[in-house]
């Protein structure tokens, strides 16, 4: 009983932590970070934009050499005192339209 | 953050994809939505976004003369005698009012005109009266009107009464308040390529382009559209803020939506562009 109760409490604590980890959406976040599907790649980029992590979002572009970083950020943050400069990205919806093999 | 109802399955040999993203922004004037179709490329096991390159028109340095009318106001000052009359308030008149029952509200739409020869800051309000002239609700047009009206200028207006039914209303008392303000006819914003169409999300919209004809930047453009039926009656008024600033001579697209059941009866429409500047 002396050793049994602490062991039991430790097991219950670990189990509750694992449940909380799953319920917090950590599995979904891990999958999203892998960007292994088009939806996940766009959601990851937009969630980085939402967190104002513009460098990480810019790094997710396939054509970084053609797009200036300041122009990319301005597309989300606005410029010249526009309404977008006073706005914040609250949420986003993403859905795939099509995928194809160009060859 | 939510995902769409359906996403096509990605096959292992697919190397390109198109994804639609709808971004929801919160602003001080309400929600703002932006829909973008994004192309992606697969590099190894990872998909990356192919961002559209912004080829914005660059204007050469130039001088743009401003020849438009402008009005300044000198009001009564503290050194004037107490009985000195101030400048008269401008005369405005409500041209039309149409009460429409919507699924969850009553909407009053119409037009107001500045009949005076001086500019006016206008606000239109309405009080709904039930049996025995009992006041049911009172609302104003808020930002669904072009508040600053130059002489003889007409603006549409819309007043929403949420959770109201037309059959409860016996009378409507309209109230157009006008204040004398300084104003200018500049900047002039051109509206062209207007058309009623269905957007990629299936909504009926009036779309077009705005072009700032002046030499100063318009920070926050606000589009107000009035829709008329075959008898010339105003059947709907919708408005929307444009997320981008209007640089001189650079066209910017806009779109304002209207209910599909209203769109069926629309014969003509008219767009008025209001604007708010950071300096004012």
Short mmCIF file of C-alpha atoms in Angstrom, two decimals:
data_model
loop_
_atom_site.label_atom_id
_atom_site.label_comp_id
_atom_site.label_asym_id
_atom_site.label_seq_id
_atom_site.Cartn_x
_atom_site.Cartn_y
_atom_site.Cartn_z
CA UNK A 1 0.00 0.00 0.00
CA UNK A 2 2.89 2.30 0.89
CA UNK A 3 4.49 1.97 -2.54
CA UNK A 4 1.28 1.26 -4.39
CA UNK A 5 -0.42 4.62 -3.83
CA UNK A 6 2.42 6.83 -5.14
CA UNK A 7 2.87 4.61 -8.19
CA UNK A 8 -0.86 4.72 -8.87
CA UNK A 9 -0.90 8.51 -8.54
CA UNK A 10 2.08 8.82 -10.90
CA UNK A 11 0.34 6.64 -13.51
CA UNK A 12 -2.87 8.64 -13.26
CA UNK A 13 -0.95 11.91 -13.59
CA UNK A 14 0.84 10.75 -16.75
CA UNK A 15 -2.42 9.48 -18.21
CA UNK A 16 -4.14 12.80 -17.59
CA UNK A 17 -1.24 14.68 -19.17
CA UNK A 18 -1.44 12.50 -22.29
CA UNK A 19 -5.20 13.06 -22.53
CA UNK A 20 -4.71 16.81 -22.17
CA UNK A 21 -2.04 16.77 -24.85
CA UNK A 22 -4.40 15.08 -27.31
CA UNK A 23 -7.33 17.30 -26.40
CA UNK A 24 -5.30 20.47 -26.91
CA UNK A 25 -4.95 19.55 -30.58
CA UNK A 26 -1.26 18.78 -30.42
CA UNK A 27 -1.64 15.90 -32.87
CA UNK A 28 -3.30 18.20 -35.36
CA UNK A 29 -0.58 20.80 -34.88
CA UNK A 30 2.14 18.22 -35.47
CA UNK A 31 0.44 17.08 -38.67
CA UNK A 32 0.05 20.68 -39.81
CA UNK A 33 3.73 21.45 -39.22
CA UNK A 34 4.66 18.61 -41.55
CA UNK A 35 2.84 20.44 -44.42
CA UNK A 36 2.48 17.11 -46.15
CA UNK A 37 -0.78 18.15 -47.84
CA UNK A 38 -1.69 21.42 -49.59
CA UNK A 39 -4.31 22.24 -46.93
CA UNK A 40 -1.80 21.78 -44.12
CA UNK A 41 0.77 23.95 -45.90
CA UNK A 42 -1.66 26.85 -46.31
CA UNK A 43 -3.00 26.51 -42.75
CA UNK A 44 0.51 26.50 -41.38
CA UNK A 45 1.45 29.60 -43.35
CA UNK A 46 -1.71 31.44 -42.28
CA UNK A 47 -1.32 30.46 -38.64
CA UNK A 48 2.21 31.85 -38.76
CA UNK A 49 0.83 35.07 -40.28
CA UNK A 50 -1.77 35.15 -37.50
CA UNK A 51 1.02 34.86 -34.93
CA UNK A 52 2.92 37.66 -36.72
CA UNK A 53 5.72 35.20 -37.45
CA UNK A 54 6.21 36.66 -40.93
CA UNK A 55 9.70 35.27 -41.46
CA UNK A 56 8.48 31.72 -40.96
CA UNK A 57 5.50 32.32 -43.25
CA UNK A 58 7.74 33.86 -45.91
CA UNK A 59 10.02 30.83 -45.68
CA UNK A 60 7.05 28.65 -46.71
CA UNK A 61 6.84 30.29 -50.14
CA UNK A 62 7.95 28.34 -53.22
CA UNK A 63 8.84 31.52 -55.14
CA UNK A 64 10.70 33.57 -52.53
CA UNK A 65 13.09 34.85 -55.19
CA UNK A 66 10.20 36.54 -57.04
CA UNK A 67 8.32 37.94 -54.04
CA UNK A 68 9.79 40.70 -51.89
CA UNK A 69 9.42 40.09 -48.19
CA UNK A 70 8.03 43.60 -47.53
CA UNK A 71 5.39 43.20 -50.26
CA UNK A 72 4.39 39.81 -48.85
CA UNK A 73 3.94 41.28 -45.36
CA UNK A 74 2.07 44.27 -46.77
CA UNK A 75 -0.46 41.92 -48.39
CA UNK A 76 -1.55 40.96 -44.87
CA UNK A 77 -0.73 44.04 -42.84
CA UNK A 78 -1.87 46.69 -45.28
CA UNK A 79 -0.12 49.89 -46.28
CA UNK A 80 -0.68 53.63 -46.78
CA UNK A 81 -3.06 53.84 -43.84
CA UNK A 82 -5.57 51.43 -45.39
CA UNK A 83 -8.25 49.63 -43.40
CA UNK A 84 -6.04 46.56 -43.35
CA UNK A 85 -3.42 48.42 -41.30
CA UNK A 86 -5.99 48.64 -38.48
CA UNK A 87 -7.24 45.06 -38.88
CA UNK A 88 -6.15 41.79 -37.35
CA UNK A 89 -6.47 38.32 -38.85
CA UNK A 90 -8.92 36.57 -36.54
CA UNK A 91 -9.47 33.27 -38.32
CA UNK A 92 -9.37 31.58 -41.69
CA UNK A 93 -11.07 28.81 -43.65
CA UNK A 94 -9.10 26.65 -46.05
CA UNK A 95 -10.35 24.12 -48.54
CA UNK A 96 -8.71 22.42 -51.45
CA UNK A 97 -9.94 22.97 -54.99
CA UNK A 98 -7.84 20.61 -57.05
CA UNK A 99 -4.56 18.74 -57.19
CA UNK A 100 -2.80 17.58 -60.31
CA UNK A 101 0.33 16.06 -61.72
CA UNK A 102 1.50 18.51 -64.40
CA UNK A 103 3.48 15.79 -66.23
CA UNK B 1 -9.80 28.36 -37.59
CA UNK B 2 -11.83 25.79 -39.44
CA UNK B 3 -11.31 23.57 -42.45
CA UNK B 4 -13.58 23.24 -45.44
CA UNK B 5 -16.20 20.60 -45.78
CA UNK B 6 -14.39 18.78 -48.55
CA UNK B 7 -10.82 18.60 -49.74
CA UNK B 8 -9.76 16.55 -52.75
CA UNK B 9 -7.50 13.67 -51.81
CA UNK B 10 -3.87 14.27 -52.68
CA UNK B 11 -2.33 11.51 -54.74
CA UNK B 12 1.34 10.70 -54.25
CA UNK B 13 2.16 11.76 -57.83
CA UNK B 14 0.43 15.17 -57.55
CA UNK B 15 2.92 18.02 -57.63
CA UNK B 16 0.63 21.05 -58.00
CA UNK B 17 -2.53 22.04 -56.16
CA UNK B 18 -4.94 24.95 -55.78
CA UNK B 19 -6.37 25.83 -52.39
CA UNK B 20 -8.97 28.45 -51.54
CA UNK B 21 -8.40 30.43 -48.35
CA UNK B 22 -10.97 32.75 -46.80
CA UNK B 23 -9.38 35.15 -44.34
CA UNK B 24 -11.53 36.77 -41.65
CA UNK B 25 -10.22 40.09 -40.38
CA UNK B 26 -11.67 42.12 -37.52
CA UNK B 27 -11.66 45.88 -37.92
CA UNK B 28 -13.12 48.86 -36.14
CA UNK B 29 -15.90 49.01 -38.75
CA UNK B 30 -16.85 45.36 -38.67
CA UNK B 31 -15.59 42.11 -40.14
CA UNK B 32 -13.64 42.05 -43.38
CA UNK B 33 -13.30 38.93 -45.52
CA UNK B 34 -10.67 38.24 -48.14
CA UNK B 35 -10.84 35.21 -50.43
CA UNK B 36 -7.72 34.04 -52.22
CA UNK B 37 -7.01 31.10 -54.50
CA UNK B 38 -3.47 29.94 -53.79
CA UNK B 39 -1.34 27.71 -55.96
CA UNK B 40 1.01 25.27 -54.28
CA UNK B 41 3.95 23.17 -55.44
CA UNK B 42 5.29 20.03 -53.86
CA UNK B 43 9.01 20.02 -53.13
CA UNK B 44 9.98 16.59 -51.88
CA UNK B 45 7.49 15.68 -49.19
CA UNK B 46 6.53 19.28 -48.38
CA UNK B 47 4.03 21.55 -50.08
CA UNK B 48 4.93 25.22 -50.49
CA UNK B 49 2.75 28.16 -51.44
CA UNK B 50 3.32 29.88 -54.78
CA UNK B 51 2.56 33.49 -53.87
CA UNK B 52 1.18 35.77 -56.64
CA UNK B 53 3.67 38.45 -57.62
CA UNK B 54 2.19 41.94 -57.13
CA UNK B 55 2.84 43.94 -60.30
CA UNK B 56 1.39 47.22 -59.01
CA UNK B 57 1.44 50.13 -61.42
CA UNK B 58 4.13 52.65 -60.54
CA UNK B 59 3.28 56.25 -61.30
CA UNK B 60 5.96 58.57 -62.58
CA UNK B 61 6.54 61.77 -60.60
CA UNK B 62 4.11 64.42 -61.87
CA UNK B 63 2.00 67.41 -60.89
CA UNK B 64 -1.77 66.94 -60.65
CA UNK B 65 -3.64 70.28 -60.48
CA UNK B 66 -6.65 70.41 -58.16
CA UNK B 67 -9.40 72.53 -59.68
CA UNK B 68 -12.37 71.18 -57.76
CA UNK B 69 -14.66 73.29 -55.61
CA UNK B 70 -14.05 73.66 -51.91
CA UNK B 71 -16.09 75.25 -49.10
CA UNK B 72 -14.74 76.65 -45.83
CA UNK B 73 -16.95 77.67 -42.90
CA UNK B 74 -16.47 80.59 -40.53
CA UNK B 75 -18.69 80.03 -37.51
CA UNK B 76 -19.72 82.40 -34.77
CA UNK B 77 -16.81 83.00 -32.40
CA UNK B 78 -16.52 83.57 -28.65
CA UNK B 79 -15.99 87.31 -29.21
CA UNK B 80 -19.36 87.69 -30.98
CA UNK B 81 -22.41 88.95 -29.10
CA UNK B 82 -24.61 86.20 -27.68
CA UNK B 83 -27.47 87.13 -29.98
CA UNK B 84 -25.43 86.93 -33.22
CA UNK B 85 -26.94 84.33 -35.49
CA UNK B 86 -24.74 81.54 -36.72
CA UNK B 87 -24.72 80.38 -40.33
CA UNK B 88 -27.97 78.59 -41.19
CA UNK B 89 -28.00 74.81 -41.27
CA UNK B 90 -28.22 73.37 -44.78
CA UNK B 91 -31.55 72.13 -46.14
CA UNK B 92 -31.72 68.41 -46.83
CA UNK B 93 -34.71 66.32 -47.89
CA UNK B 94 -35.47 62.64 -47.87
CA UNK B 95 -36.28 61.74 -51.47
CA UNK B 96 -37.64 58.26 -50.87
CA UNK B 97 -38.17 55.61 -48.23
CA UNK B 98 -38.95 51.96 -48.79
CA UNK B 99 -39.61 49.54 -45.92
CA UNK B 100 -38.53 45.94 -46.61
CA UNK B 101 -39.14 42.85 -44.51
CA UNK B 102 -36.08 40.62 -44.27
CA UNK B 103 -35.98 37.21 -42.53
CA UNK B 104 -34.87 38.65 -39.19
CA UNK B 105 -35.26 42.41 -39.49
CA UNK B 106 -37.03 45.36 -41.07
CA UNK B 107 -34.86 47.50 -43.33
CA UNK B 108 -35.61 51.03 -44.48
CA UNK B 109 -33.83 52.09 -47.67
CA UNK B 110 -34.04 55.27 -49.70
CA UNK B 111 -32.21 58.38 -50.78
CA UNK B 112 -31.55 61.79 -49.27
CA UNK B 113 -30.55 64.96 -51.14
CA UNK B 114 -28.76 68.14 -50.09
CA UNK B 115 -31.00 70.80 -51.58
CA UNK B 116 -28.85 73.66 -50.39
CA UNK B 117 -25.94 75.47 -52.03
CA UNK B 118 -23.55 74.62 -49.19
CA UNK B 119 -22.15 71.25 -48.10
CA UNK B 120 -23.92 69.33 -45.36
CA UNK B 121 -23.04 66.58 -42.91
CA UNK B 122 -26.17 64.43 -42.96
CA UNK B 123 -27.50 61.66 -40.80
CA UNK B 124 -30.84 59.95 -41.33
CA UNK B 125 -32.74 58.36 -38.48
CA UNK B 126 -36.11 56.69 -38.18
CA UNK B 127 -38.56 55.86 -35.43
CA UNK B 128 -40.99 52.97 -35.88
CA UNK B 129 -44.41 53.61 -34.41
CA UNK B 130 -46.91 50.96 -33.46
CA UNK B 131 -50.60 51.28 -32.59
CA UNK B 132 -51.49 54.53 -30.75
CA UNK B 133 -48.18 56.03 -31.91
CA UNK B 134 -46.27 53.92 -29.43
CA UNK B 135 -42.52 53.99 -30.18
CA UNK B 136 -41.30 50.51 -31.08
CA UNK B 137 -37.70 51.21 -32.04
CA UNK B 138 -35.37 54.00 -33.08
CA UNK B 139 -32.27 53.60 -35.25
CA UNK B 140 -30.08 55.64 -37.54
CA UNK B 141 -28.23 54.94 -40.75
CA UNK B 142 -24.86 54.90 -38.97
CA UNK B 143 -22.31 54.35 -41.76
CA UNK B 144 -24.74 53.14 -44.44
CA UNK B 145 -24.91 56.65 -45.88
CA UNK B 146 -22.47 59.11 -47.42
CA UNK B 147 -22.53 61.61 -44.61
CA UNK B 148 -20.89 64.58 -46.34
CA UNK B 149 -23.11 65.78 -49.18
CA UNK B 150 -22.02 68.52 -51.53
CA UNK B 151 -24.71 70.85 -52.92
CA UNK B 152 -27.40 68.89 -54.84
CA UNK B 153 -25.64 65.61 -54.10
CA UNK B 154 -27.78 62.52 -53.43
CA UNK B 155 -26.84 59.69 -51.12
CA UNK B 156 -28.55 56.37 -50.52
CA UNK B 157 -29.19 55.36 -46.92
CA UNK B 158 -30.16 52.20 -45.10
CA UNK B 159 -31.50 51.78 -41.59
CA UNK B 160 -31.70 48.31 -40.04
CA UNK B 161 -34.17 47.34 -37.33
CA UNK B 162 -33.18 43.88 -36.03
CA UNK B 163 -35.86 41.51 -34.71
CA UNK B 164 -38.73 43.57 -36.10
CA UNK B 165 -41.77 42.67 -38.20
CA UNK B 166 -43.50 44.98 -40.69
CA UNK B 167 -46.97 43.94 -39.52
CA UNK B 168 -46.25 45.46 -36.08
CA UNK B 169 -45.49 48.87 -37.60
CA UNK B 170 -48.26 51.41 -38.18
CA UNK B 171 -46.12 54.42 -39.06
CA UNK B 172 -42.53 55.50 -39.59
CA UNK B 173 -41.17 58.89 -38.53
CA UNK B 174 -38.11 59.87 -40.57
CA UNK B 175 -35.62 62.44 -39.38
CA UNK B 176 -32.82 63.90 -41.49
CA UNK B 177 -30.38 66.01 -39.51
CA UNK B 178 -27.91 68.28 -41.31
CA UNK B 179 -24.92 70.26 -40.09
CA UNK B 180 -22.94 72.82 -42.04
CA UNK B 181 -19.39 71.56 -42.58
CA UNK B 182 -16.35 72.48 -44.61
CA UNK B 183 -15.94 70.16 -47.59
CA UNK B 184 -14.21 69.69 -50.90
CA UNK B 185 -15.17 67.98 -54.11
CA UNK B 186 -11.66 66.48 -54.18
CA UNK B 187 -10.69 63.60 -54.17
CA UNK B 188 -12.80 62.38 -57.06
CA UNK B 189 -13.01 58.62 -57.19
CA UNK B 190 -14.01 57.08 -60.49
CA UNK B 191 -16.15 53.94 -60.48
CA UNK B 192 -16.06 51.76 -63.58
CA UNK B 193 -16.49 48.21 -64.87
CA UNK B 194 -19.49 47.77 -62.60
CA UNK B 195 -21.42 44.58 -63.03
CA UNK B 196 -23.69 42.27 -61.10
CA UNK B 197 -22.17 38.81 -60.91
CA UNK B 198 -21.77 35.73 -58.76
CA UNK B 199 -18.50 35.54 -56.86
CA UNK B 200 -16.43 32.31 -56.41
CA UNK B 201 -18.31 31.60 -53.16
CA UNK B 202 -21.69 31.73 -54.91
CA UNK B 203 -22.80 35.09 -53.52
CA UNK B 204 -24.44 37.77 -55.67
CA UNK B 205 -22.21 40.83 -55.73
CA UNK B 206 -21.89 44.17 -57.46
CA UNK B 207 -18.26 44.39 -58.47
CA UNK B 208 -16.18 47.03 -60.20
CA UNK B 209 -13.07 49.14 -59.96
CA UNK B 210 -12.26 52.33 -58.08
CA UNK B 211 -9.71 54.77 -59.45
CA UNK B 212 -8.54 57.73 -57.43
CA UNK B 213 -8.38 60.67 -59.85
CA UNK B 214 -6.68 63.02 -57.41
CA UNK B 215 -3.06 63.27 -56.38
CA UNK B 216 -3.56 62.38 -52.71
CA UNK B 217 -3.93 58.92 -51.20
CA UNK B 218 -7.42 57.86 -50.11
CA UNK B 219 -6.79 55.77 -47.00
CA UNK B 220 -10.10 54.03 -46.36
CA UNK B 221 -12.60 53.97 -49.25
CA UNK B 222 -16.18 53.03 -48.47
CA UNK B 223 -18.50 51.91 -51.26
CA UNK B 224 -22.27 52.42 -50.93
CA UNK B 225 -24.47 50.98 -53.66
CA UNK B 226 -28.17 51.66 -54.28
CA UNK B 227 -30.20 49.22 -56.36
CA UNK B 228 -33.35 50.19 -58.25
CA UNK B 229 -36.20 48.14 -59.70
CA UNK B 230 -37.88 48.77 -63.05
CA UNK B 231 -39.95 51.62 -61.54
CA UNK B 232 -36.87 53.43 -60.27
CA UNK B 233 -37.66 52.57 -56.64
CA UNK B 234 -34.75 51.87 -54.30
CA UNK B 235 -35.04 48.18 -53.43
CA UNK B 236 -31.76 47.70 -51.56
CA UNK B 237 -28.68 49.52 -50.32
CA UNK B 238 -25.47 47.69 -49.53
CA UNK B 239 -22.08 48.91 -48.47
CA UNK B 240 -18.56 47.65 -48.00
CA UNK B 241 -15.15 48.91 -47.02
CA UNK B 242 -12.22 48.37 -49.36
CA UNK B 243 -9.22 46.90 -47.58
CA UNK B 244 -6.62 48.66 -49.75
CA UNK B 245 -5.85 52.35 -49.87
CA UNK B 246 -6.43 54.10 -53.20
CA UNK B 247 -3.19 55.36 -54.61
CA UNK B 248 -3.47 58.06 -57.29
CA UNK B 249 -4.49 56.62 -60.66
CA UNK B 250 -4.15 52.98 -59.51
CA UNK B 251 -7.36 50.94 -60.03
CA UNK B 252 -8.48 48.83 -57.08
CA UNK B 253 -11.27 46.24 -57.32
CA UNK B 254 -14.29 46.28 -55.03
CA UNK B 255 -17.32 44.07 -54.47
CA UNK B 256 -20.41 44.55 -52.32
CA UNK B 257 -22.90 41.76 -51.84
CA UNK B 258 -26.67 41.81 -52.03
CA UNK B 259 -29.29 39.21 -51.12
CA UNK B 260 -30.09 36.82 -54.00
CA UNK B 261 -33.83 37.42 -53.70
CA UNK B 262 -33.25 41.17 -54.09
CA UNK B 263 -30.83 40.69 -57.01
CA UNK B 264 -33.65 39.17 -59.10
CA UNK B 265 -35.55 42.49 -59.09
CA UNK B 266 -32.62 44.82 -59.71
CA UNK B 267 -32.72 46.75 -62.98
CA UNK B 268 -30.15 49.48 -62.36
CA UNK B 269 -27.75 50.50 -59.62
CA UNK B 270 -25.70 53.48 -58.55
CA UNK B 271 -22.44 53.50 -56.60
CA UNK B 272 -21.34 56.28 -54.27
CA UNK B 273 -17.83 56.24 -52.83
CA UNK B 274 -17.27 57.67 -49.39
CA UNK B 275 -13.83 57.89 -47.85
CA UNK B 276 -12.18 58.26 -44.48
CA UNK B 277 -8.71 59.67 -44.12
CA UNK B 278 -6.21 59.15 -41.35
CA UNK B 279 -5.40 62.84 -41.24
CA UNK B 280 -9.02 63.88 -40.54
#
